[in-house]
Coordinates of C-alpha atoms in Angstrom, one line a residue:
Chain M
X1 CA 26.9 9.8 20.5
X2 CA 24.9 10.0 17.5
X3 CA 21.9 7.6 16.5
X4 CA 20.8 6.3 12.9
X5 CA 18.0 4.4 11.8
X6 CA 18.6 2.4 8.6
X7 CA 16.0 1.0 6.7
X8 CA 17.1 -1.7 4.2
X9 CA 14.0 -3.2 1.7
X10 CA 14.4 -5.6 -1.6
X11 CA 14.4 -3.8 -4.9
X12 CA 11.8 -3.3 -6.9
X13 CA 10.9 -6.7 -9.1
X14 CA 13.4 -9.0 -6.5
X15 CA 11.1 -11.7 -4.6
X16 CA 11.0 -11.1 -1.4
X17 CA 10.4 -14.6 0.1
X18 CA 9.8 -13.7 4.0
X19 CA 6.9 -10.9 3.1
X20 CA 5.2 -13.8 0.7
X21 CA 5.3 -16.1 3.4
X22 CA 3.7 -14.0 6.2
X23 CA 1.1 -13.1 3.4
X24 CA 0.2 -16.5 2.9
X25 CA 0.2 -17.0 6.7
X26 CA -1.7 -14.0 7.5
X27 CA -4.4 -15.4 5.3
X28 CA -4.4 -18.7 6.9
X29 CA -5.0 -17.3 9.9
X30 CA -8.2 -15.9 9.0
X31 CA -7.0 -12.0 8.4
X32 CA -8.5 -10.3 5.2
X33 CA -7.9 -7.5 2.8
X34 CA -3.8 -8.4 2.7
X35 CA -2.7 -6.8 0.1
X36 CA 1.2 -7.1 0.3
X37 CA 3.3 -7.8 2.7
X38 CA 7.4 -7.0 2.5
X39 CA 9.9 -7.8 5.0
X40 CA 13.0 -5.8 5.7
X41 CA 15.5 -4.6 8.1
X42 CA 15.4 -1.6 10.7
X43 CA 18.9 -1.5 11.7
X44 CA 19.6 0.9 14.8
X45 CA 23.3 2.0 14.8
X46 CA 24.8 3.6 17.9
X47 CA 28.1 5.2 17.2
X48 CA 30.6 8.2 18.2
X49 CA 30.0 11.7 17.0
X50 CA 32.7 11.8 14.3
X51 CA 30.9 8.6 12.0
X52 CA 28.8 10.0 9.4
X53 CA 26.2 10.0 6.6
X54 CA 29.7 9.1 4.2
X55 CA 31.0 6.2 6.8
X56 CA 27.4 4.7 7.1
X57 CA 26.5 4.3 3.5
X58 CA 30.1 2.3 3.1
X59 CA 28.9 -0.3 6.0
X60 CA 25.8 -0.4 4.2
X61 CA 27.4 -1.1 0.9
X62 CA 29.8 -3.6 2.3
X63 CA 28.2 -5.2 5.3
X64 CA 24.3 -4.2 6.1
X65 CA 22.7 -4.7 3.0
X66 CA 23.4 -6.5 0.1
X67 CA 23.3 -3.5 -3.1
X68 CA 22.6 -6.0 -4.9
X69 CA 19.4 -6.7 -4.6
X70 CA 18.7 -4.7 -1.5
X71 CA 18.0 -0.5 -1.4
X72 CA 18.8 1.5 1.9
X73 CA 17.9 4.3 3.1
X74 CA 20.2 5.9 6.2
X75 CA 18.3 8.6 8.7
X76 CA 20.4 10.6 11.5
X77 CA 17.9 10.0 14.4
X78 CA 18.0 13.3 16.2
X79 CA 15.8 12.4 19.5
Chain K
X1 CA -5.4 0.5 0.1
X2 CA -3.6 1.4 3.3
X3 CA -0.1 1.4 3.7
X4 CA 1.5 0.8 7.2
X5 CA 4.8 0.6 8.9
X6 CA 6.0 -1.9 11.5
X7 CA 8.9 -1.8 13.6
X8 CA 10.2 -4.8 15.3
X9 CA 12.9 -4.3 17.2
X10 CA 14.2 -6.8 20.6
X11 CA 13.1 -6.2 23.8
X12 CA 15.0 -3.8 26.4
X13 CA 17.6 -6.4 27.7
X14 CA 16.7 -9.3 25.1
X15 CA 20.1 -10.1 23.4
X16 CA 20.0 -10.0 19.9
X17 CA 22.5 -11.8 18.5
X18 CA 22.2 -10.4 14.6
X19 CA 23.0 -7.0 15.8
X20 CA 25.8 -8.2 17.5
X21 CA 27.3 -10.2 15.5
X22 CA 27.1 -6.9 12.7
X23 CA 28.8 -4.7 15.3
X24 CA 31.5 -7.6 15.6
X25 CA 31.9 -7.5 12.1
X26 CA 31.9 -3.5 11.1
X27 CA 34.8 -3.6 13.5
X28 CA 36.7 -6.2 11.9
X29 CA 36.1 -4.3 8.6
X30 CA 37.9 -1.4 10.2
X31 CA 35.1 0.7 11.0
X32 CA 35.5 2.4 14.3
X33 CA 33.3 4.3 16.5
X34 CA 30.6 1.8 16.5
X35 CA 28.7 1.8 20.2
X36 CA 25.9 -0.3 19.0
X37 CA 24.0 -2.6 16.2
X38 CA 20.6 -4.0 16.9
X39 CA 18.4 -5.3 13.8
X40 CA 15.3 -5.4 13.9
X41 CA 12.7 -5.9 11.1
X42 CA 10.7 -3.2 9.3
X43 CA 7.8 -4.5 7.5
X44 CA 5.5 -2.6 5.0
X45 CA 2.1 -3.9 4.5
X46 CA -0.4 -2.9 1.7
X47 CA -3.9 -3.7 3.2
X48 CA -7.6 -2.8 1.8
X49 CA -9.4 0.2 3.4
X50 CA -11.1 -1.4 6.1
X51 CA -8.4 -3.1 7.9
X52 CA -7.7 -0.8 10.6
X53 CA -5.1 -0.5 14.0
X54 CA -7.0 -3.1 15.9
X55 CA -6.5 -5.8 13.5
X56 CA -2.8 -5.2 12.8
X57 CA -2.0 -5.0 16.6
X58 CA -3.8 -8.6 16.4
X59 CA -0.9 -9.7 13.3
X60 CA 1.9 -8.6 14.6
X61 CA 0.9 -10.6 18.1
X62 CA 0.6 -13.5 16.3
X63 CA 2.5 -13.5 13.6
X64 CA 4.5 -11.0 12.1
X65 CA 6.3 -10.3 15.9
X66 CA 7.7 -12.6 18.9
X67 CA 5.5 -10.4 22.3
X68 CA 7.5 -12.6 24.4
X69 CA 10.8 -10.7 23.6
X70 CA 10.0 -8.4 20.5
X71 CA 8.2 -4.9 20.7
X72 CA 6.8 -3.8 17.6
X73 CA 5.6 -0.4 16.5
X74 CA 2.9 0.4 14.2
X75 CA 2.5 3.8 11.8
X76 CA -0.1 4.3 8.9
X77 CA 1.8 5.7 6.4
X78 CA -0.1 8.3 4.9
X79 CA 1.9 9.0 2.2

């Protein structure tokens, strides 16, 4: 068995609606010194030893994140 | 500024029904091998220099996570 952590963020320049939300509401709430906030997906996959780094990026290109306006990045979890 | 990293992933046993629904899914694509899919968010937050551990333990209680059925994780990342 053989664990991956995938990390999927917006691009650079694409609004990120979720992270400017939680800014906003982080403020409201009284906390200061917010910055930024951004809002992405930690995927953990579990799969059999013969899926790899090559397999991975195609569900990530076709079903996990949208290329489009989403980056990824795939790491073999080796705990 | 500080950057941080937070994990949020579903609680041992919680059912989490976007992972599950991806693992569904993968499959029907054709991809085999798959054991497991949970999502969780990742979330990166730019703060000023004085907002330390204590007071991001106190966001993600009350607003970036669920405690009731999400554990989150939180890293300074240093980089």
């Amino acid at each position: 068995m053989r664990h991956y952590d995938i990390y999927v963020t917006a691009k650079q320049g694409i609004f990120d609606p979720a992270g400017a939300t939680a800014a906003a509401a982080l403020d409201n709430l009284g906390f200061t010194g917010i910055e930024e906030v951004k809002i992405g997906k930690y995927i953990q996959l579990k799969t059999a030893d013969e899926v790899g780094l090559e397999e991975l990026t195609s569900m990530c290109e076709k079903l996990l994140a949208n290329p489009v306006i989403e980056d990824f990045s795939i790491h073999a979890d080796t705990a």
